[in-house]
Amino acid sequence: MSQHLRPLAELRDEARSALARGELGRAREALWGALQHTIAREEEYVALTGEMREVFNRLGDVRAALTVAWYAGTEKTQAPLLERAPAIDRARTLLAWADRETGMERQQQLYARAADEYEAAGLVAQAAIARERGHDFGRARALWSRLSQLLSSSGSDFYAAGLARFNLARTSLRTGDAAAAREAVFASVHLLEEAADRYETIGQRERAFDCYQVLIAIGRESGAFEHVLEGYVNVIRILREDHLRYYALQSYEEAVSAAEKQGETSAAATLSREMAAYARKEGLPAVANFAMLTQARLWQEVSVLALRRGSPPEIAENALLAAVIALGEAGQYRKVGDVYRALSELPLEASRQKHYGRARERYVDAQDLSIDAAPLPAHLRHEMGFPEVWHVDLVEWEQAGSASQAAGDVVLDASQWSEVTRRRAMLARLTALAIEEQEARGAFREASGGYVTLAEQLSTVELYTILSPLETLFRRPETHVRVAVVRALSRFLYKRTFTTLREALADRDPTVVHEGAKSMEELRFPHAFDPLARIYREAQSAQVRQSAVRALSKIDTFEAAELLLGIIRHDGSEERMAAVDALRRASGMKFIDLARGAMPGLSGPAQAAVRDILQSRGVNV
């Protein structure tokens, strides 16, 4: 099914002529070539899928026919194919119908039918999700319970087991069983903490990040603030370590708000203090001042609450002293005086009351400095919508790296993905289905030839959900398949990409290592710093280390600049030469700023190298 890109009109004419002669194979090949025109006008492409659906149907390839019907077809064109399709495709089709349905009664019927089909296919997690969407929480709970027991007994995947337990807790709450929900929450938290520790140990912090996000959700669902706090503290830590400062500051704001709503005012004040220090370090004084003033307000609230509860006055005193420090750092001296007055009125021993009274007198005529204090501005904010990983990641686990299933999900989701992305996913699914059919009839050599094509097609989709099929393909024994996967990975700008890439860089075949090093140089995005730095430090190959240096030179962060300067100062000549060459052609300014300040303290060779870089970038030294 491969053909060079010939003109679309020519291919359609060829297909129609072949159909008129009854040559279905020739028609299929011509239409396959036409479908490669993934940037064609929508009306043309829809017509092509209709023609291809008819050809596949007449050839008896129901799964392929249904796949192209998913792109732009309707229930009317898809329904006749369902009876002959396998349960998994019936389920996915019915689920898509249900998601689009506006009538409540029919929608619930469709979700129920989809769940039945998923169960028939042995896909418990997806069946449970369909039950939830149809508000059948009782049956959903039974399915989550079954999956939880299965995963817990296997002990092989703490993350999936933790997600299943969380879903069991959610549905137990919705069915009114609070005791079962508490038990499931406890088990889920334990499993997710274990999973997060393991992920961080092996350098997969993006997966640990997911664990901590679920902990936040668990805390919100169960009302247990300690889980919310644990989740946010670790989410913020990972975002800071990945140098995603705006995401980190937004998460700080969310954490402070969550703590206030839960009545955890001391925790909110402490988080505000940390946020202020971080914002100041990152060169955002207005945000730092805003956090500092928030901290002062919260400490004063802590004091009021402590007195109201009848707590020892020392608790209120300590809170107000913390407010004094915060307001002093923000230059709000009149407000400092107001807080000292409140301190002098606390039921403390006389000597301390007098001390605070004298301090208040020093601020009688003090004025607040005029400062810029505002939360993170709108233009620096990011959409923080977090996917329901307790569903999404269990679907991925259940699909087990199936390219046909992952691509099928993209084809069916017209509301989220562009036409071009869905077209590319459709082509990848058709190739994956052909490979599955060949494997089913034992034609493994024939199937092997399609793996490279599949990797190339998956690479054009460029979505996070496609990483799992690529990871599965990389485990193939054929070198040429692993090479194709590694090349594909250069287009996936996600930290998770480095999980497979690191395996490629240690592959037994030098061709795979070479392609891995080339792909690594294309993965230049700010939060790639941590995995790139780790690869640089651990790699035994000079080629890999040099490629890591070239990738790092394209990341314009202070941390990357600091590492590159360290390489120039202390590391081997090959790495130094790679750094100098890459930095000459780089466009970021963080290294320039750092290097200019460090120049006087550098040794002879390092100083010469830095001077060379600066001069080549047009900087006077």
XYZ file of C-alpha atoms in Angstrom:
621
model
C 0.000 0.000 0.000
C 2.788 2.466 -0.734
C 2.826 4.930 -3.602
C 4.625 8.157 -4.414
C 2.632 11.365 -4.208
C 1.171 11.731 -7.656
C -1.414 14.424 -8.426
C -4.613 13.816 -6.500
C -6.917 14.232 -9.526
C -4.839 11.725 -11.501
C -5.075 9.156 -8.717
C -8.841 9.592 -8.343
C -9.325 9.123 -12.091
C -7.205 5.977 -11.956
C -9.250 4.644 -9.046
C -12.541 5.262 -10.832
C -11.302 3.551 -14.002
C -10.133 0.565 -11.949
C -13.496 0.358 -10.203
C -15.307 0.451 -13.548
C -13.236 -2.568 -14.601
C -13.886 -4.303 -11.274
C -10.218 -4.108 -10.290
C -10.663 -3.454 -6.586
C -6.981 -3.916 -5.715
C -5.891 -1.310 -8.251
C -8.594 1.066 -7.046
C -7.463 0.613 -3.448
C -3.844 1.380 -4.366
C -4.793 4.530 -6.259
C -7.047 5.786 -3.477
C -4.366 5.007 -0.902
C -2.034 7.257 -2.848
C -4.698 9.953 -2.990
C -5.233 9.788 0.779
C -1.562 10.685 1.286
C -2.538 14.240 0.258
C -3.303 15.061 3.876
C -3.418 18.812 3.249
C -6.097 18.574 0.545
C -9.302 20.579 0.867
C -11.746 18.991 3.299
C -14.537 18.371 0.794
C -12.111 16.567 -1.524
C -10.715 14.473 1.297
C -14.149 13.539 2.619
C -15.131 12.351 -0.855
C -11.960 10.242 -0.999
C -12.739 8.562 2.319
C -16.234 7.752 1.053
C -14.818 6.095 -2.062
C -12.171 4.253 -0.035
C -14.794 3.031 2.430
C -16.752 1.471 -0.418
C -13.639 -0.234 -1.835
C -12.619 -1.648 1.548
C -16.170 -2.831 2.137
C -16.309 -4.654 -1.199
C -12.918 -6.220 -0.442
C -14.303 -7.504 2.863
C -11.914 -5.403 4.963
C -14.506 -4.206 7.474
C -12.086 -2.702 10.015
C -10.413 -0.551 7.355
C -13.799 0.458 5.944
C -15.002 1.502 9.382
C -11.766 3.419 9.990
C -12.214 5.669 6.958
C -15.900 6.000 7.841
C -14.831 7.372 11.221
C -13.098 10.322 9.565
C -16.150 12.059 8.120
C -18.842 9.420 8.067
C -22.114 9.441 9.945
C -24.011 6.869 11.933
C -25.813 6.045 8.692
C -22.572 5.066 6.924
C -20.955 3.459 9.984
C -23.927 1.421 11.259
C -23.984 -1.152 8.412
C -20.352 -2.032 9.157
C -20.773 -2.569 12.904
C -22.313 -6.034 12.775
C -19.225 -7.426 11.021
C -16.685 -5.402 13.030
C -14.938 -6.833 16.108
C -16.193 -5.839 19.558
C -13.389 -3.344 20.143
C -14.327 -1.349 17.029
C -18.038 -1.530 17.799
C -17.305 -0.220 21.282
C -15.219 2.685 20.053
C -17.813 3.630 17.441
C -20.703 3.509 19.897
C -18.716 5.597 22.386
C -18.159 8.264 19.729
C -21.859 8.264 18.901
C -22.708 8.654 22.580
C -20.279 11.564 23.005
C -22.000 13.413 20.137
C -25.558 12.558 21.162
C -27.644 15.386 22.649
C -30.614 13.348 23.833
C -30.009 12.115 27.380
C -31.920 8.850 27.132
C -30.348 7.687 23.879
C -26.921 8.867 25.023
C -27.097 6.664 28.121
C -28.235 3.733 25.985
C -25.264 4.199 23.674
C -22.805 4.419 26.591
C -24.282 1.210 27.992
C -23.930 -0.568 24.635
C -20.342 0.687 24.301
C -19.547 -0.604 27.806
C -21.023 -4.011 26.938
C -18.825 -4.201 23.840
C -15.709 -3.156 25.745
C -16.403 -5.885 28.288
C -16.856 -8.385 25.462
C -13.433 -7.324 24.174
C -11.912 -7.823 27.650
C -11.211 -4.117 28.114
C -12.347 -3.540 31.682
C -10.998 0.004 32.176
C -12.616 1.332 29.022
C -15.861 -0.430 29.902
C -15.823 1.242 33.324
C -15.183 4.658 31.761
C -18.142 4.174 29.405
C -20.316 3.234 32.416
C -19.207 6.406 34.198
C -20.015 8.564 31.198
C -23.464 7.012 31.193
C -23.801 7.767 34.936
C -24.064 4.061 35.747
C -21.753 4.373 38.733
C -22.824 1.115 40.330
C -21.625 -0.995 37.396
C -18.609 1.257 36.943
C -17.666 0.650 40.552
C -17.907 -3.122 40.099
C -15.592 -2.916 37.076
C -13.065 -0.713 38.885
C -13.126 -3.136 41.798
C -12.382 -6.025 39.455
C -9.518 -4.141 37.808
C -8.102 -3.031 41.171
C -7.944 -6.611 42.399
C -6.308 -7.743 39.162
C -3.619 -5.045 39.268
C -2.963 -5.339 42.999
C -2.494 -9.101 42.773
C -0.038 -8.780 39.879
C 2.070 -6.157 41.713
C 3.734 -5.169 38.446
C 2.385 -1.661 37.886
C 1.934 0.498 40.985
C 0.810 3.489 38.939
C -2.009 1.712 37.107
C -3.035 0.008 40.345
C -3.137 3.359 42.122
C -5.284 4.890 39.374
C -7.690 1.947 39.470
C -8.046 2.303 43.250
C -8.682 6.033 42.855
C -11.440 5.319 40.356
C -12.875 2.786 42.803
C -12.854 5.500 45.494
C -14.559 7.996 43.166
C -17.348 5.631 42.186
C -17.754 4.379 45.776
C -18.419 7.973 46.850
C -20.960 8.380 44.064
C -22.766 5.238 45.177
C -22.839 6.365 48.800
C -20.297 3.916 50.257
C -18.046 6.281 52.221
C -16.240 3.483 54.094
C -15.220 1.728 50.874
C -14.150 5.077 49.422
C -11.869 5.786 52.407
C -10.281 2.348 52.115
C -9.710 2.809 48.380
C -8.240 6.299 48.902
C -5.755 4.949 51.440
C -4.650 2.180 49.067
C -4.469 4.565 46.105
C -2.276 7.091 47.916
C 0.120 4.359 49.033
C 0.425 2.928 45.501
C 0.870 6.338 43.854
C 3.571 7.384 46.323
C 5.388 4.124 45.605
C 5.027 4.681 41.856
C 6.262 8.287 42.098
C 9.353 7.193 44.028
C 10.145 4.580 41.394
C 9.627 6.981 38.501
C 11.892 9.603 40.056
C 14.553 6.994 40.784
C 14.747 6.016 37.105
C 14.617 9.614 35.885
C 10.997 9.648 34.644
C 9.893 12.723 36.550
C 7.121 13.476 34.075
C 5.441 10.229 35.157
C 6.034 11.094 38.816
C 4.399 14.461 38.046
C 1.259 12.594 36.964
C 1.260 10.682 40.257
C 1.366 13.918 42.237
C -1.397 15.476 40.132
C -3.587 12.494 40.966
C -2.767 12.982 44.654
C -4.174 16.514 44.355
C -7.336 15.122 42.801
C -7.583 12.461 45.518
C -7.331 15.116 48.200
C -10.030 17.207 46.569
C -12.357 14.232 46.143
C -11.837 12.927 49.670
C -11.501 16.273 51.452
C -8.119 15.210 52.872
C -5.948 18.331 52.563
C -2.718 16.460 53.355
C -2.962 14.730 49.971
C -3.632 18.043 48.207
C -0.620 19.608 49.919
C 1.671 16.655 49.192
C 0.626 16.746 45.552
C 1.143 20.481 45.111
C 4.490 20.551 46.926
C 5.879 17.896 44.589
C 4.241 19.294 41.453
C 5.822 22.687 42.183
C 9.182 21.056 42.921
C 9.206 19.251 39.567
C 8.076 22.350 37.644
C 10.825 24.382 39.307
C 13.441 21.745 38.545
C 12.251 21.676 34.938
C 12.582 25.496 34.811
C 8.915 25.997 33.947
C 8.671 29.052 36.154
C 5.297 30.360 34.991
C 3.692 26.953 35.436
C 5.333 26.745 38.872
C 4.014 30.161 39.908
C 0.503 29.289 38.725
C 0.700 26.104 40.753
C 1.813 28.116 43.784
C -1.272 30.322 43.356
C -3.524 27.259 43.054
C -1.961 25.692 46.145
C -2.427 28.872 48.214
C -6.055 29.119 47.098
C -6.701 25.443 47.866
C -5.166 25.791 51.329
C -7.274 28.882 52.103
C -10.469 27.147 51.022
C -9.655 24.222 53.290
C -9.043 26.573 56.222
C -5.341 25.665 56.251
C -4.253 29.271 56.615
C -0.782 28.552 58.036
C 0.001 26.272 55.090
C -1.280 28.960 52.688
C 0.971 31.566 54.315
C 4.000 29.281 54.146
C 3.355 28.552 50.460
C 3.011 32.310 49.804
C 6.397 32.890 51.427
C 8.001 30.241 49.208
C 6.280 31.715 46.153
C 7.629 35.180 46.960
C 11.195 33.927 47.283
C 10.929 31.971 44.018
C 9.366 34.847 42.065
C 12.106 37.201 43.266
C 14.806 34.710 42.248
C 13.207 34.451 38.806
C 13.248 38.226 38.320
C 9.526 38.866 38.797
C 9.410 41.529 41.549
C 5.715 42.409 41.120
C 4.686 38.776 41.610
C 7.098 38.479 44.544
C 5.575 41.562 46.203
C 2.064 40.247 45.617
C 2.988 36.942 47.272
C 4.682 38.777 50.135
C 1.574 40.865 50.827
C -0.582 37.746 50.575
C 1.676 36.078 53.110
C 1.346 39.011 55.518
C -2.445 38.987 55.212
C -2.586 35.255 55.847
C -0.342 35.400 58.918
C -2.612 38.057 60.381
C -5.589 35.778 59.706
C -3.752 32.955 61.476
C -3.390 35.219 64.509
C -7.088 36.099 64.540
C -8.103 32.456 64.211
C -5.736 31.374 66.985
C -7.218 33.914 69.407
C -10.738 32.961 68.383
C -10.033 29.291 69.120
C -8.568 30.113 72.495
C -5.074 28.899 71.551
C -2.048 30.053 73.564
C -1.341 33.719 72.704
C 2.202 32.768 71.658
C 0.745 31.209 68.507
C -0.901 34.507 67.554
C 2.311 36.324 68.485
C 4.475 34.170 66.204
C 2.042 34.606 63.321
C 2.050 38.396 63.701
C 5.853 38.488 63.868
C 5.932 36.567 60.577
C 3.583 39.228 59.151
C 5.970 41.974 60.379
C 8.863 40.360 58.518
C 6.825 40.014 55.311
C 5.559 43.589 55.395
C 9.022 44.906 56.230
C 10.532 43.121 53.231
C 7.790 44.655 51.056
C 8.475 48.164 52.435
C 5.010 48.484 53.975
C 6.182 50.290 57.120
C 2.887 51.880 58.154
C 1.319 48.418 58.077
C 4.246 47.122 60.146
C 3.264 49.658 62.805
C -0.341 48.411 62.723
C 0.833 44.847 63.305
C 3.036 45.953 66.241
C -0.056 47.586 67.754
C -1.889 44.269 67.455
C 1.099 42.568 69.105
C 1.046 45.024 71.993
C -2.629 44.188 72.597
C -2.105 40.423 72.885
C -2.615 38.883 76.361
C 1.128 38.432 76.861
C 3.325 39.208 79.842
C 3.699 42.946 80.510
C 7.337 43.234 79.419
C 6.556 41.900 75.940
C 3.501 44.100 75.583
C 5.657 47.139 76.428
C 8.333 45.994 73.976
C 5.817 45.823 71.137
C 4.305 49.136 72.200
C 7.714 50.828 71.920
C 8.228 49.218 68.520
C 4.851 50.597 67.424
C 5.957 54.126 68.377
C 8.899 53.914 65.972
C 6.443 53.540 63.084
C 3.978 56.322 64.004
C 4.986 58.515 61.070
C 6.103 55.706 58.769
C 4.682 55.421 55.269
C 4.220 52.442 52.970
C 6.491 52.426 49.950
C 4.784 52.526 46.588
C 5.422 49.087 45.111
C 4.266 47.151 42.075
C 2.409 44.123 43.410
C 0.296 41.955 41.118
C -0.304 38.269 40.427
C 1.231 36.632 37.384
C -0.040 38.644 34.391
C -2.416 37.045 31.903
C 0.066 36.995 29.025
C 2.471 34.845 31.070
C -0.179 32.360 32.115
C -0.676 28.998 30.490
C -3.701 26.811 30.117
C -3.384 24.573 33.149
C -6.100 22.118 32.220
C -4.989 18.729 33.455
C -6.268 15.615 31.653
C -8.092 13.006 33.688
C -5.048 10.746 33.851
C -6.962 8.384 36.126
C -8.877 7.561 32.932
C -6.441 8.510 30.158
C -3.450 6.615 31.522
C -5.473 3.500 32.294
C -6.721 3.501 28.705
C -3.092 3.713 27.558
C -2.150 0.869 29.908
C -5.006 -1.260 28.591
C -4.199 -0.540 24.952
C -0.685 -1.885 25.604
C 1.031 0.152 22.909
C -1.441 -0.714 20.137
C -0.908 1.700 17.257
C -4.312 0.888 15.755
C -6.115 1.755 18.994
C -4.142 4.919 19.791
C -4.495 6.221 16.234
C -8.173 5.264 16.176
C -8.831 7.442 19.217
C -7.335 10.410 17.360
C -9.396 9.794 14.206
C -12.622 9.732 16.194
C -11.932 12.916 18.173
C -12.853 15.650 15.699
C -13.510 18.125 18.494
C -9.929 18.091 19.771
C -7.662 17.450 16.780
C -7.246 19.175 13.441
C -8.292 17.648 10.143
C -4.679 17.096 9.077
C -3.783 15.365 12.359
C -6.804 13.071 12.098
C -5.981 12.228 8.467
C -2.438 11.264 9.388
C -3.716 9.178 12.294
C -6.166 7.442 9.943
C -3.359 6.435 7.590
C -1.307 5.117 10.516
C -4.274 3.093 11.783
C -4.855 1.564 8.352
C -1.207 0.504 8.201
C -1.378 -0.873 11.755
C -4.522 -2.859 10.931
C -2.835 -4.343 7.854
C 0.123 -5.410 10.011
C -2.198 -6.941 12.625
C -3.984 -8.935 9.901
C -0.680 -10.214 8.517
C 0.500 -11.244 11.972
C -2.823 -12.987 12.656
C -2.318 -15.250 9.654
C 1.338 -15.878 10.458
C 2.849 -13.732 7.700
C 5.457 -12.256 10.035
C 8.027 -11.464 7.345
C 5.397 -9.576 5.370
C 4.323 -7.732 8.503
C 7.912 -6.793 9.320
C 8.088 -4.702 6.181
C 5.274 -2.482 7.410
C 6.779 -1.503 10.745
C 9.040 1.180 9.269
C 6.133 2.681 7.333
C 4.057 2.641 10.498
C 6.775 4.439 12.487
C 7.056 7.080 9.769
C 3.300 7.614 9.705
C 3.049 7.805 13.488
C 5.805 10.422 13.486
C 3.609 12.812 11.503
C 0.851 12.727 14.151
C 3.167 14.234 16.808
C 0.766 13.743 19.741
C 1.702 12.566 23.215
C -0.668 9.593 22.933
C 1.407 8.234 20.039
C 4.493 7.776 22.226
C 3.200 4.493 23.652
C 2.925 2.782 20.226
C 6.381 4.080 19.296
C 7.796 2.733 22.562
C 6.291 -0.654 21.726
C 7.713 -0.562 18.198
C 11.160 0.221 19.583
C 11.149 -3.142 21.349
C 11.133 -4.897 17.968
C 14.291 -6.926 17.262
C 14.829 -5.486 13.769
C 17.471 -2.759 13.679
C 15.815 -0.908 10.803
C 12.586 -0.661 12.803
C 14.355 0.761 15.849
C 16.147 3.258 13.621
C 12.810 4.376 12.151
C 11.342 4.805 15.632
C 14.301 6.864 16.831
C 14.004 9.121 13.801
C 10.306 9.550 14.542
C 11.025 10.541 18.138
C 12.779 13.727 16.997
C 9.307 15.189 16.359
C 7.893 14.506 19.823
C 8.801 17.406 22.096
C 7.957 15.749 25.394
C 10.128 14.733 28.331
C 8.752 11.211 28.017
C 10.459 10.982 24.610
C 13.793 10.729 26.399
C 12.770 7.456 28.066
C 13.027 5.616 24.753
C 15.789 7.846 23.438
C 18.057 6.919 26.345
C 17.517 3.263 25.501
C 18.432 4.034 21.898
C 21.648 5.758 22.969
C 22.696 2.532 24.713
C 21.549 0.238 21.889
C 23.720 -2.667 20.787
C 23.626 -1.414 17.192
C 25.763 1.689 16.417
C 23.300 2.799 13.726
C 20.567 3.145 16.331
C 22.930 5.065 18.621
C 23.902 7.392 15.770
C 20.276 8.134 14.869
C 19.456 8.580 18.564
C 22.157 11.215 18.901
C 20.823 13.042 15.827
C 17.262 12.977 17.136
C 18.387 14.247 20.530
C 19.711 17.421 18.892
C 16.182 18.210 17.674
C 14.628 17.956 21.148
C 15.350 21.503 22.216
C 12.669 22.769 24.556
C 13.158 24.313 28.034
C 12.136 21.326 30.150
C 14.421 19.052 28.110
C 17.321 20.418 30.174
C 17.125 17.818 32.937
C 17.152 14.687 30.709
C 19.782 16.213 28.413
C 22.037 17.059 31.349
C 21.597 13.537 32.683
C 22.483 12.008 29.314
C 25.555 14.230 29.087
C 26.791 13.186 32.516
C 26.128 9.465 32.066
C 26.997 8.829 28.401
C 30.129 6.861 27.627
C 30.091 7.753 23.942
C 31.858 10.957 22.878
C 29.384 11.300 19.996
C 26.420 11.175 22.371
C 27.996 13.671 24.754
C 28.682 16.091 21.907
C 25.118 15.769 20.619
C 23.832 16.489 24.136
C 26.014 19.621 24.218
C 24.627 20.796 20.882
C 21.059 20.265 22.116
C 21.783 22.077 25.385
C 23.201 25.055 23.504
C 19.760 25.621 21.974
C 18.037 25.832 25.366
C 18.094 29.436 26.530
C 17.903 29.008 30.302
C 20.308 30.017 33.042
C 20.763 26.371 34.078
C 21.746 25.307 30.567
C 24.118 28.267 30.267
C 25.731 27.379 33.591
C 26.245 23.755 32.544
C 27.749 24.781 29.199
C 30.122 27.210 30.898
C 31.161 24.406 33.226
C 31.862 22.172 30.217
C 34.071 24.864 28.699
C 35.914 25.346 31.995
C 36.454 21.777 33.101
C 35.544 19.080 30.557
C 37.476 17.402 27.756
C 38.617 19.092 24.577
C 36.047 17.315 22.373
C 33.139 18.456 24.543
C 34.612 21.960 24.817
C 34.971 22.209 21.041
C 31.381 21.005 20.571
C 30.147 23.604 23.067
C 32.113 26.437 21.484
C 30.976 25.522 17.977
C 27.317 25.217 19.028
C 27.306 28.406 21.103
C 28.796 30.424 18.247
C 25.644 29.652 16.244
C 23.134 29.821 19.108
C 20.684 32.692 19.392
C 19.839 32.718 23.123
C 21.246 35.394 25.429
C 21.452 33.595 28.790
C 24.919 32.178 28.053
C 26.144 35.559 26.792
C 25.040 37.278 29.996
C 26.592 34.598 32.206
C 29.840 34.351 30.236
C 30.512 38.099 30.229
C 30.336 38.184 34.009
C 32.472 35.062 34.394
C 35.230 36.072 31.941
C 37.688 37.581 34.465
C 37.747 34.441 36.606
C 38.307 31.942 33.781
C 41.573 30.151 33.087
C 43.507 30.776 29.878
C 41.980 28.131 27.547
C 38.460 28.611 28.916
C 38.755 32.399 28.661
C 39.957 32.124 25.071
C 37.029 29.827 24.225
C 34.477 32.177 25.765
C 36.066 35.199 24.050
C 35.790 33.328 20.737
C 32.073 32.680 21.346
C 31.318 36.246 22.367
C 33.194 37.779 19.450
C 31.497 35.469 16.954
C 28.153 36.642 18.381
C 29.147 40.282 17.939
C 29.719 40.983 21.644
C 32.572 43.337 22.571
C 34.981 41.887 25.168
